[in-house]
PDB file of C-alpha atoms in Angstrom:
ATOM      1  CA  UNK A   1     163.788 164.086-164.062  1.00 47.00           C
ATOM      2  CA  UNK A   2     166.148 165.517-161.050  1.00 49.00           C
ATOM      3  CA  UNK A   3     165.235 165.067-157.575  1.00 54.00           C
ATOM      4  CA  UNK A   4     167.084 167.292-155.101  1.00 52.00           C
ATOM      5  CA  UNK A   5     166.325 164.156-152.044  1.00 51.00           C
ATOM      6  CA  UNK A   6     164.570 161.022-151.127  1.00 54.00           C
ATOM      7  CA  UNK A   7     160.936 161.626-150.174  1.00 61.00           C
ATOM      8  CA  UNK A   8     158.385 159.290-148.329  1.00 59.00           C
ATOM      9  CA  UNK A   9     155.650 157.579-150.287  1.00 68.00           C
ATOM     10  CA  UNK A  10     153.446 159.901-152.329  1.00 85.00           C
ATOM     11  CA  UNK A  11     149.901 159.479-150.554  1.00 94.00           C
ATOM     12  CA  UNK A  12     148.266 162.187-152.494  1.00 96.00           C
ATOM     13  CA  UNK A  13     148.836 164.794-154.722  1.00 97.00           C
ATOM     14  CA  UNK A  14     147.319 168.765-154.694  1.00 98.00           C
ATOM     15  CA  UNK A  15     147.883 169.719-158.683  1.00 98.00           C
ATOM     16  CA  UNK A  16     148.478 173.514-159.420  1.00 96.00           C
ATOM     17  CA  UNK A  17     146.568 173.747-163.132  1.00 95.00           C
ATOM     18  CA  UNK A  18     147.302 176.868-165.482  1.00 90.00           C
ATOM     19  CA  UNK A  19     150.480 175.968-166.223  1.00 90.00           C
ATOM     20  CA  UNK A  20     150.682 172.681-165.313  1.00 95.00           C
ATOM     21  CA  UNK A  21     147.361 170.706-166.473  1.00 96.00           C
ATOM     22  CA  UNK A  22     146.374 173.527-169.568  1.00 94.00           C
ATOM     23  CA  UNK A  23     147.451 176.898-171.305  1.00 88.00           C
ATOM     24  CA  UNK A  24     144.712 178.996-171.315  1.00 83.00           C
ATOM     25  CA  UNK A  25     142.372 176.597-172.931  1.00 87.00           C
ATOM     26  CA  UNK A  26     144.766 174.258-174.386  1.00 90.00           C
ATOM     27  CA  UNK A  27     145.619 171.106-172.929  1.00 94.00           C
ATOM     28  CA  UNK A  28     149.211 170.396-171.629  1.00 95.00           C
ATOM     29  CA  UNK A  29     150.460 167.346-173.492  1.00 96.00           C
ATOM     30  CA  UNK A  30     150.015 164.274-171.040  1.00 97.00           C
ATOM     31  CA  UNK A  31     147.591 166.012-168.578  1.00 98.00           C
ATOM     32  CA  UNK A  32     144.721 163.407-169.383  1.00 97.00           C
ATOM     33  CA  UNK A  33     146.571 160.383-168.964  1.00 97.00           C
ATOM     34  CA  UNK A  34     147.874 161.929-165.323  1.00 98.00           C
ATOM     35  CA  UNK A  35     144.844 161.867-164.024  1.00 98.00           C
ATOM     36  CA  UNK A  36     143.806 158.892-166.124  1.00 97.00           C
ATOM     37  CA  UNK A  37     146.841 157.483-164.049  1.00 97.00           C
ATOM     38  CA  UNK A  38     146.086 158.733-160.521  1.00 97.00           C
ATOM     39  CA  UNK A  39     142.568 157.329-160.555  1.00 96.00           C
ATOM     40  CA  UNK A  40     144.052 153.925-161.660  1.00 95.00           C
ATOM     41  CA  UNK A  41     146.257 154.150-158.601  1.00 93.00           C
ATOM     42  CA  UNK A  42     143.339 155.328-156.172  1.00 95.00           C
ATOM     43  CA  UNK A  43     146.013 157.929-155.798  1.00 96.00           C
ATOM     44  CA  UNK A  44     143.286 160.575-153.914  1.00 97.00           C
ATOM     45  CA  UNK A  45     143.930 164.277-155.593  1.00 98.00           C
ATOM     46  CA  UNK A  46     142.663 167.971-155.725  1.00 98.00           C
ATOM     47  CA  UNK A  47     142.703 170.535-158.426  1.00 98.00           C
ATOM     48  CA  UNK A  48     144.103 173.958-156.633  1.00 98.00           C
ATOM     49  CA  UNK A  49     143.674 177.435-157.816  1.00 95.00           C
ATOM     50  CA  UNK A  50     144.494 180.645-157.285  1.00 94.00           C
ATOM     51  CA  UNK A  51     141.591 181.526-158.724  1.00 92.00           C
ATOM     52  CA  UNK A  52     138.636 183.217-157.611  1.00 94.00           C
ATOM     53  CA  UNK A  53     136.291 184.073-160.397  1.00 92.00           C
ATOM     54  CA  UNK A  54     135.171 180.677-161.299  1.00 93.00           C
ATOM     55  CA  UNK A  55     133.451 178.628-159.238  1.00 95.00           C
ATOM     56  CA  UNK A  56     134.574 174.846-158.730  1.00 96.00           C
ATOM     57  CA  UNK A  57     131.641 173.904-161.525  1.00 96.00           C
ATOM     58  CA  UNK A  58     133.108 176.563-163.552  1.00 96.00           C
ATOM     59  CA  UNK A  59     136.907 175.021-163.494  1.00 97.00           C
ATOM     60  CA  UNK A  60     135.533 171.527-163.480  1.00 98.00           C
ATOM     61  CA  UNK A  61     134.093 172.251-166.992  1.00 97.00           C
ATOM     62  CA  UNK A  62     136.825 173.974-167.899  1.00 96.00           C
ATOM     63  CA  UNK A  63     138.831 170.623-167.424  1.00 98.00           C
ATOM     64  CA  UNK A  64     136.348 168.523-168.965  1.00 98.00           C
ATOM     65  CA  UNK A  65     136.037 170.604-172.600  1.00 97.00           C
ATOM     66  CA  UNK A  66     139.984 170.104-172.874  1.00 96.00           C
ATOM     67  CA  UNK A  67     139.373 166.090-172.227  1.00 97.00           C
ATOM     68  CA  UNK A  68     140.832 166.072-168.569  1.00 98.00           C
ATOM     69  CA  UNK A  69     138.139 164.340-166.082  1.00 97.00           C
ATOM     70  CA  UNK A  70     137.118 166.627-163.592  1.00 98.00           C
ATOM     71  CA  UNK A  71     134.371 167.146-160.569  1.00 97.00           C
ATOM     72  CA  UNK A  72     133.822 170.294-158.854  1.00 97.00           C
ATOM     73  CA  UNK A  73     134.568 168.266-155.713  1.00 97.00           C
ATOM     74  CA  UNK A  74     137.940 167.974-156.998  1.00 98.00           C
ATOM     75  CA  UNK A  75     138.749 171.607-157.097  1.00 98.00           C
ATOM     76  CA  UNK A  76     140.226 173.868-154.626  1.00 98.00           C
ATOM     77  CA  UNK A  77     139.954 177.676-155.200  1.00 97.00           C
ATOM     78  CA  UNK A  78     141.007 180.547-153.089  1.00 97.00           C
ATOM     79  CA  UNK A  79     137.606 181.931-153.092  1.00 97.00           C
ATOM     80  CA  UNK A  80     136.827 178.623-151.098  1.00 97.00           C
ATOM     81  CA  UNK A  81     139.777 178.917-148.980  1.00 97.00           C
ATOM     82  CA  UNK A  82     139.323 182.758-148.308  1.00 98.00           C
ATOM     83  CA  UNK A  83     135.730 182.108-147.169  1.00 98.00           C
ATOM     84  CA  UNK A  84     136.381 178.947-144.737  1.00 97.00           C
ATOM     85  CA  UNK A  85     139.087 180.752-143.206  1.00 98.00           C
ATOM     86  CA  UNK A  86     136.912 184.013-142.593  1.00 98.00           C
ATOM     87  CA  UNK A  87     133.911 181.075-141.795  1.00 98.00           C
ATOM     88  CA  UNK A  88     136.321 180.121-139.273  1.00 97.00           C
ATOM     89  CA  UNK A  89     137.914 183.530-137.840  1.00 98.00           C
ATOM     90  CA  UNK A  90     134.376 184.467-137.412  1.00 98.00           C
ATOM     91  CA  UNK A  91     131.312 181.722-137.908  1.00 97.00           C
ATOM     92  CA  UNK A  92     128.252 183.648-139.618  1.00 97.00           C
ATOM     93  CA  UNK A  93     130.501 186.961-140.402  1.00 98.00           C
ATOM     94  CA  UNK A  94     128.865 189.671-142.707  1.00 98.00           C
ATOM     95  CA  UNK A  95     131.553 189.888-145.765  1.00 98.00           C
ATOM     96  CA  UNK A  96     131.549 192.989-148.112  1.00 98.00           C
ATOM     97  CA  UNK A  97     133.385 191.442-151.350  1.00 98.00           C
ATOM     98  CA  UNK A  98     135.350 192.795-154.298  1.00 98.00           C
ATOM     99  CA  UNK A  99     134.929 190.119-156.604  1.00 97.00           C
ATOM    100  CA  UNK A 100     132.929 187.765-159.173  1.00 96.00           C
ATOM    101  CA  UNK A 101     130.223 185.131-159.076  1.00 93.00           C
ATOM    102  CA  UNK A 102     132.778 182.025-157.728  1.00 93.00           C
ATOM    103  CA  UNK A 103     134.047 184.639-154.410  1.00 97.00           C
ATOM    104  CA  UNK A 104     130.253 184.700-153.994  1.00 97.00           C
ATOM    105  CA  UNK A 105     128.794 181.728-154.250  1.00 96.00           C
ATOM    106  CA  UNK A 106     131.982 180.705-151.740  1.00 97.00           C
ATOM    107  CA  UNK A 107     130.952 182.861-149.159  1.00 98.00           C
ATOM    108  CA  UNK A 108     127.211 181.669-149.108  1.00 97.00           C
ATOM    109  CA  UNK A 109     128.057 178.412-149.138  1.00 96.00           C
ATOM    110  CA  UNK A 110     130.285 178.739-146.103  1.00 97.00           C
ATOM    111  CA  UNK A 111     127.743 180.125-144.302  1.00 97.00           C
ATOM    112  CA  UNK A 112     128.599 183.718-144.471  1.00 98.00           C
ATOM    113  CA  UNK A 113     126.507 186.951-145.274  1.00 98.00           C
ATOM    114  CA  UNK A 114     127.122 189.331-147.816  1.00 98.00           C
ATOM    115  CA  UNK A 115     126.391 192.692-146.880  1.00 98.00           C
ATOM    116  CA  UNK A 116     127.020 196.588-148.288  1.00 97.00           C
ATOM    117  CA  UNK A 117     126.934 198.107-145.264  1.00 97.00           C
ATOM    118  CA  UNK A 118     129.488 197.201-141.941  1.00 97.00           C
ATOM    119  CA  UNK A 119     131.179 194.198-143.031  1.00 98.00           C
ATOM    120  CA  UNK A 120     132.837 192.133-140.846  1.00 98.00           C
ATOM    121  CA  UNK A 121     135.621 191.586-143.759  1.00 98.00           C
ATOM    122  CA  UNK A 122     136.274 193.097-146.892  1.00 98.00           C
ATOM    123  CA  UNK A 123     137.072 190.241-149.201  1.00 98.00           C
ATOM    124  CA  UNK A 124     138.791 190.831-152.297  1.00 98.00           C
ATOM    125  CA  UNK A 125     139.913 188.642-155.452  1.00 97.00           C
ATOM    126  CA  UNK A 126     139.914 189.556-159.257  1.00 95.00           C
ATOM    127  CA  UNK A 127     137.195 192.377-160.481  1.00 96.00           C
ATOM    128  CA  UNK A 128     136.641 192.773-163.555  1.00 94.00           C
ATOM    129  CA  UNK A 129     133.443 194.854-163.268  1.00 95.00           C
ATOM    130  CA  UNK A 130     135.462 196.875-160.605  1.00 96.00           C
ATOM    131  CA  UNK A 131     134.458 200.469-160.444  1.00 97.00           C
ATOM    132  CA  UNK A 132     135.975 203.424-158.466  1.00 97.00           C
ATOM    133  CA  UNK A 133     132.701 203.244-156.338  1.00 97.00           C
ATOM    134  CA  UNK A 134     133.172 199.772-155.511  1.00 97.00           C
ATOM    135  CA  UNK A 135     136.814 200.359-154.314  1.00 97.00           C
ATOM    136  CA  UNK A 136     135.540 203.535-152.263  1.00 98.00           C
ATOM    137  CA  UNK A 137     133.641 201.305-150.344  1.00 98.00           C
ATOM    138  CA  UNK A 138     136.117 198.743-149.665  1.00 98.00           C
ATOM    139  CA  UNK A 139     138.647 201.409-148.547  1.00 98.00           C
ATOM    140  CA  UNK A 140     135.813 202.746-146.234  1.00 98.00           C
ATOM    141  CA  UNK A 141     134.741 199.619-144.746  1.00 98.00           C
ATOM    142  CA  UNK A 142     138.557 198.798-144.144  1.00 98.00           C
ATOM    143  CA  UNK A 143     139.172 202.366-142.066  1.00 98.00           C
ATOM    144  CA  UNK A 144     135.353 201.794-140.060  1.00 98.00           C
ATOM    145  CA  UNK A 145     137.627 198.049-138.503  1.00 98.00           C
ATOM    146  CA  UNK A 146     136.941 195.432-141.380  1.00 98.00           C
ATOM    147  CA  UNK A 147     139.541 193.097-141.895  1.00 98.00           C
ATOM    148  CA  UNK A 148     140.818 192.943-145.384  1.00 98.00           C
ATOM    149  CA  UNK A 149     141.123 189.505-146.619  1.00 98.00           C
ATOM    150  CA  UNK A 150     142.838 188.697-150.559  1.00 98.00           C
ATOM    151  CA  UNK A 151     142.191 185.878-152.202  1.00 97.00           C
ATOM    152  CA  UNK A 152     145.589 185.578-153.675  1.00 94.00           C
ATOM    153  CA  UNK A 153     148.433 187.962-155.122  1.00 90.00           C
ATOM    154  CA  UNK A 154     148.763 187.082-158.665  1.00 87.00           C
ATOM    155  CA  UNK A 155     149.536 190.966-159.925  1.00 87.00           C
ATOM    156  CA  UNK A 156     148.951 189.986-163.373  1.00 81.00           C
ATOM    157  CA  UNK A 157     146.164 187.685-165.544  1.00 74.00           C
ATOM    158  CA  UNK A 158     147.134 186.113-168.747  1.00 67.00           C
ATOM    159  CA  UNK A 159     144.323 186.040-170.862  1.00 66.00           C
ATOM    160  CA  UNK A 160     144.232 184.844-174.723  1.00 63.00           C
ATOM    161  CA  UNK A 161     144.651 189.187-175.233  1.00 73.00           C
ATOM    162  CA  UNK A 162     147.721 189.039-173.238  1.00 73.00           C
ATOM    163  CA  UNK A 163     148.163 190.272-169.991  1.00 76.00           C
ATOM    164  CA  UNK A 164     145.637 192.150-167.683  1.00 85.00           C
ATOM    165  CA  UNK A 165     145.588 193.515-163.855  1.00 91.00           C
ATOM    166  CA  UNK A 166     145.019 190.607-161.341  1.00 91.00           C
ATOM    167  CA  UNK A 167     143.697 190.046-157.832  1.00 94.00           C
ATOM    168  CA  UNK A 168     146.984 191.259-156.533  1.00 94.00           C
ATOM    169  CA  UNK A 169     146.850 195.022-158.752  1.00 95.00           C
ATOM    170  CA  UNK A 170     143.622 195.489-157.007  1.00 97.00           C
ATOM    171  CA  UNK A 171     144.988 194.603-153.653  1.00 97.00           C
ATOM    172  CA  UNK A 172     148.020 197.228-153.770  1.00 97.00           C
ATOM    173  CA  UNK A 173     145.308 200.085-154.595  1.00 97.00           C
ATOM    174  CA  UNK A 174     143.332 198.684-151.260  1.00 97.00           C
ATOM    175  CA  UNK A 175     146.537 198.155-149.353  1.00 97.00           C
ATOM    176  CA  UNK A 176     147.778 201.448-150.339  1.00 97.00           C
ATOM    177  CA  UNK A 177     144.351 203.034-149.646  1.00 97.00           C
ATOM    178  CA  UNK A 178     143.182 201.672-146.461  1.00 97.00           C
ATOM    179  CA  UNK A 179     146.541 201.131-144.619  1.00 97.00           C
ATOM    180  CA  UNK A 180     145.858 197.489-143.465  1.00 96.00           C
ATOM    181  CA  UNK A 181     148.097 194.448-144.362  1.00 97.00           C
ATOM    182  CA  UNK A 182     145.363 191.953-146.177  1.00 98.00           C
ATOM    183  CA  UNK A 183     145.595 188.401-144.935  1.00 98.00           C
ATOM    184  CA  UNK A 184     146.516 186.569-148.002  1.00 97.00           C
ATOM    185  CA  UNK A 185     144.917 183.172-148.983  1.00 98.00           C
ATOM    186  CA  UNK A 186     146.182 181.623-151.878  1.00 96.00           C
ATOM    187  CA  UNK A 187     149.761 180.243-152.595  1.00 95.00           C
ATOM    188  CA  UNK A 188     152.398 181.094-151.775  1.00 95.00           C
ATOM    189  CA  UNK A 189     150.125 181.350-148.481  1.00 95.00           C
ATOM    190  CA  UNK A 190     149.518 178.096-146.829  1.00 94.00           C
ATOM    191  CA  UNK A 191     146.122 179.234-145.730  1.00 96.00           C
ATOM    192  CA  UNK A 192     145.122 177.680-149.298  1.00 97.00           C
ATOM    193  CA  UNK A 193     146.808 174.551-148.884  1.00 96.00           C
ATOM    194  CA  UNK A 194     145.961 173.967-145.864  1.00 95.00           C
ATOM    195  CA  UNK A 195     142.199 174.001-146.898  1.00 96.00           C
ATOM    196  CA  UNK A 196     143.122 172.102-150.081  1.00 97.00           C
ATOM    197  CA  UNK A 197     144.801 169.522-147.409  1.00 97.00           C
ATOM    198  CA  UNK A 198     141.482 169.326-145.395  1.00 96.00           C
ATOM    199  CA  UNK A 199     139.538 168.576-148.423  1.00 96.00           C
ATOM    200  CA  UNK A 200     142.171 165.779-149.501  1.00 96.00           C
ATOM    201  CA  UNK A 201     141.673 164.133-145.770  1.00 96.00           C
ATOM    202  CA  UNK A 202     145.505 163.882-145.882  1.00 96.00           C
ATOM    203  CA  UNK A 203     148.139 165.148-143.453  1.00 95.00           C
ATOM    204  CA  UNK A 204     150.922 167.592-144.947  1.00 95.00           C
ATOM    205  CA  UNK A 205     153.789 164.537-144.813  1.00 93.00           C
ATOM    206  CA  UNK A 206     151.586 162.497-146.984  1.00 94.00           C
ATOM    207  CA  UNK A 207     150.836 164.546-149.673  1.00 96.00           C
ATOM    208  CA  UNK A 208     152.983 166.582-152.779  1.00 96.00           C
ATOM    209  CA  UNK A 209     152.077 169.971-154.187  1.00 97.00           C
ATOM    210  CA  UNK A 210     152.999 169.587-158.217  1.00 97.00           C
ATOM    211  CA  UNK A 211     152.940 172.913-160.210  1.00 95.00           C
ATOM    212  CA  UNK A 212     155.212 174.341-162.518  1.00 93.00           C
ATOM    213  CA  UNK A 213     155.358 178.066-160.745  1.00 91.00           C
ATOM    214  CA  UNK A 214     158.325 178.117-157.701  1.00 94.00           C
ATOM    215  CA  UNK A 215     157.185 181.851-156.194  1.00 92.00           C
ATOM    216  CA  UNK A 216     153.397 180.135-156.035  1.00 92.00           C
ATOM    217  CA  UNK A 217     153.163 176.702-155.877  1.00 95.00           C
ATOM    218  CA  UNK A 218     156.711 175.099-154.868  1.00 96.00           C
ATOM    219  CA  UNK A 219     156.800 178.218-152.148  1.00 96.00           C
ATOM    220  CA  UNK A 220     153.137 177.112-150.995  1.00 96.00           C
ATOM    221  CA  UNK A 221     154.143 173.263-150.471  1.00 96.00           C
ATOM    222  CA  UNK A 222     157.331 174.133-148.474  1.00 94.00           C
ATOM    223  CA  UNK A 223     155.416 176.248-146.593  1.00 93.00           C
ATOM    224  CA  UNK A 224     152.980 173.697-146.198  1.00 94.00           C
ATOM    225  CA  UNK A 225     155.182 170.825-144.908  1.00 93.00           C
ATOM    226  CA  UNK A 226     154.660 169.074-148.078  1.00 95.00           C
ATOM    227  CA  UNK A 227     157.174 167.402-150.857  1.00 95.00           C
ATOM    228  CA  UNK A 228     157.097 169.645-153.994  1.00 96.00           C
ATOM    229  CA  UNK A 229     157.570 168.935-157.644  1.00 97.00           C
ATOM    230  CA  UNK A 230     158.452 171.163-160.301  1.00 96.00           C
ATOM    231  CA  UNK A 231     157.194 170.865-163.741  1.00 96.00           C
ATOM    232  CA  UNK A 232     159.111 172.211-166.574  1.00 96.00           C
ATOM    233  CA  UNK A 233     155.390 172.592-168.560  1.00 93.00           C
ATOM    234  CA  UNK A 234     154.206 176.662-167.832  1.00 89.00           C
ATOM    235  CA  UNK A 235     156.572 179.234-166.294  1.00 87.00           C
ATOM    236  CA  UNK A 236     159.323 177.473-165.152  1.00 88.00           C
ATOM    237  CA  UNK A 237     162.007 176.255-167.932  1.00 87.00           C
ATOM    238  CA  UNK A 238     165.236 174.760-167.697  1.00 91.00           C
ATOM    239  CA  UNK A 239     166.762 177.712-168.701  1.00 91.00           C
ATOM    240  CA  UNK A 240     165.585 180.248-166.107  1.00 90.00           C
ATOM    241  CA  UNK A 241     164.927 177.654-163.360  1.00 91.00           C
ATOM    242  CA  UNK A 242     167.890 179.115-161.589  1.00 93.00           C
ATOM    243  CA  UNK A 243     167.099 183.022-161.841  1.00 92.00           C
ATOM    244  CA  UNK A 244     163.605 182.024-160.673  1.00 87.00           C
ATOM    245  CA  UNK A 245     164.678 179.622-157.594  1.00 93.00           C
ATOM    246  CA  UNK A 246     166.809 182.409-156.666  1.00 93.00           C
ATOM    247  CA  UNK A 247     163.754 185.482-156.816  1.00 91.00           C
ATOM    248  CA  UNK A 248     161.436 182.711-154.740  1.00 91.00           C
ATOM    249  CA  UNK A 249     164.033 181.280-152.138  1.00 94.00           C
ATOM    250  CA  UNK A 250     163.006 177.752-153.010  1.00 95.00           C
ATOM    251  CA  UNK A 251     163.542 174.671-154.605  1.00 94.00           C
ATOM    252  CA  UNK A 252     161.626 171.683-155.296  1.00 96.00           C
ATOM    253  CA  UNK A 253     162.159 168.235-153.858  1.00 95.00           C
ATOM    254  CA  UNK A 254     162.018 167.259-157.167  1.00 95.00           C
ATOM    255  CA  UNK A 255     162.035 168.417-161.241  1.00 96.00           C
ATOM    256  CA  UNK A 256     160.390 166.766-163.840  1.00 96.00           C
ATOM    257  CA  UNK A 257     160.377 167.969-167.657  1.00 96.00           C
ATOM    258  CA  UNK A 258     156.922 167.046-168.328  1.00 96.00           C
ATOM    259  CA  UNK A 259     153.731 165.111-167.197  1.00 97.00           C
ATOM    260  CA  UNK A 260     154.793 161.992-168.844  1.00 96.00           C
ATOM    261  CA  UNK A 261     158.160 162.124-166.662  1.00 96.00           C
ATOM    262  CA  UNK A 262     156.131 163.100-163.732  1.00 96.00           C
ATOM    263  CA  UNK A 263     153.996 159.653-163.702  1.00 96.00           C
ATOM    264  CA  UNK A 264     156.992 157.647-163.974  1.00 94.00           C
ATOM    265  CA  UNK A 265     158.578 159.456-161.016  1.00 93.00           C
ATOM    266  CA  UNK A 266     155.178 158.962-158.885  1.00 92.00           C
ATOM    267  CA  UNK A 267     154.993 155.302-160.219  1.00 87.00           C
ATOM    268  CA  UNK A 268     158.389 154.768-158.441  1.00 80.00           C
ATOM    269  CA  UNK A 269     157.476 157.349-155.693  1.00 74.00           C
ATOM    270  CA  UNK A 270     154.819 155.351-155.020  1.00 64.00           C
ATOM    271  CA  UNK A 271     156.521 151.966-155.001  1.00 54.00           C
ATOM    272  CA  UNK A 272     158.509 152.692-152.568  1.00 46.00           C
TER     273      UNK A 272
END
């Protein structure tokens, strides 16, 4: 474990997954005795995503099939995050979205209407059903005054068939096509934490983002006002830590080489 400075007292935790918790559906060794460990502590955490497909029911299954205990109220997605902050731009706001079952069940449940015809928004995430039609629309809806609103950036999706278009792909064709900046949701935007922060009922000094991407995750936290650890467990190794701190600007507050290390360092994080 390195840690780049003193930090106060961990008070909660907001816990990046692909990556960090799992590979694709394979458990990260050490993932169910974290949380295993943060419940023992009454440590108070959330799951946060990028994601948008998947509903929090969806990713709290997910967890539970690979042995890590889950609820959907853990989880934080940017599907959630994109509709509360359109909910709260614009209470009751007709949405037009790009996007699968978990960026539409968000939008009901925050109280907004989906609509084909003069939107409000145009909210987009990962479409896998996308068709040229579907993007016509969008690009439409965004020159008649929508606002364009992405989920999250993620350009590619690694899937167990290796990589394919993500969220982000689609959101350069709509950029590109409808001339209007998105507002962007999910890390390295703070929109996302921010949410994720609500949800946890913590401030931003009392809580630490851990995830093992620094463009996403560690970027997000600082952004955030929280402390950030680095896992060495997905993206980020040892040996390109320092190519990849310099492409995101960042560094963590602290580095630890796997989830075992990491509950020893919040066992004395939160001893102090």
């Amino acid at each position: 474990m390195k840690e780049q400075g003193q930090l106060p007292a961990m008070g909660g935790l907001l816990l990046d997954l692909d990556g960090t918790l799992y590979h694709g559906t394979r458990r990260i060794e050490g993932a169910d005795r974290l949380i295993r460990f943060l419940k023992e502590r009454e440590l108070p955490y959330r799951f946060v995503t990028n994601n948008s497909s998947a509903t929090p029911e969806a990713v709290a299954d997910r967890l539970i099939a690979m042995g890590i205990e889950a609820a959907a109220s853990d989880v934080c997605t940017s599907a959630q995050g994109a509709a509360g902050h359109i909910a709260q731009l614009k209470p009751n706001a007709s949405v037009f979205v790009v996007g699968e079952a978990g960026l539409r069940q968000a939008v009901e449940e925050a109280g907004l209407r989906l609509t084909e015809e003069e939107p409000d928004f145009v909210l987009q995430g990962i479409d896998r059903g996308l068709t040229y039609e579907r993007l016509a629309a969008a690009v439409r809806h965004i020159h008649n005054g929508a606002k364009y609103v992405l989920t999250n950036p993620d350009l590619l999706l690694p899937t167990e068939n290796g990589l394919m278009p993500g969220a982000g792909s689609i959101g350069a064709m709509l950029k590109a096509a409808g001339g209007q900046e998105p507002i962007l949701i999910g890390k390295p935007s703070p929109i996302l934490m921010d949410y994720s922060l609500d949800k946890l009922g913590l401030s931003a000094d009392q809580t630490w983002v851990v995830g093992d991407n620094l463009a996403t995750d560690i970027a997000a936290g600082r952004a955030s006002g929280c402390g950030t650890v680095l896992v060495l467990t997905g993206l980020t190794t040892a040996d390109n830590f320092e190519s990849y701190a310099d492409k995101a600007g960042c560094k963590p507050d602290a580095i630890c080489a796997n989830l075992d290390e990491l509950i020893s360092y919040i066992s004395g994080s939160t001893g102090r």
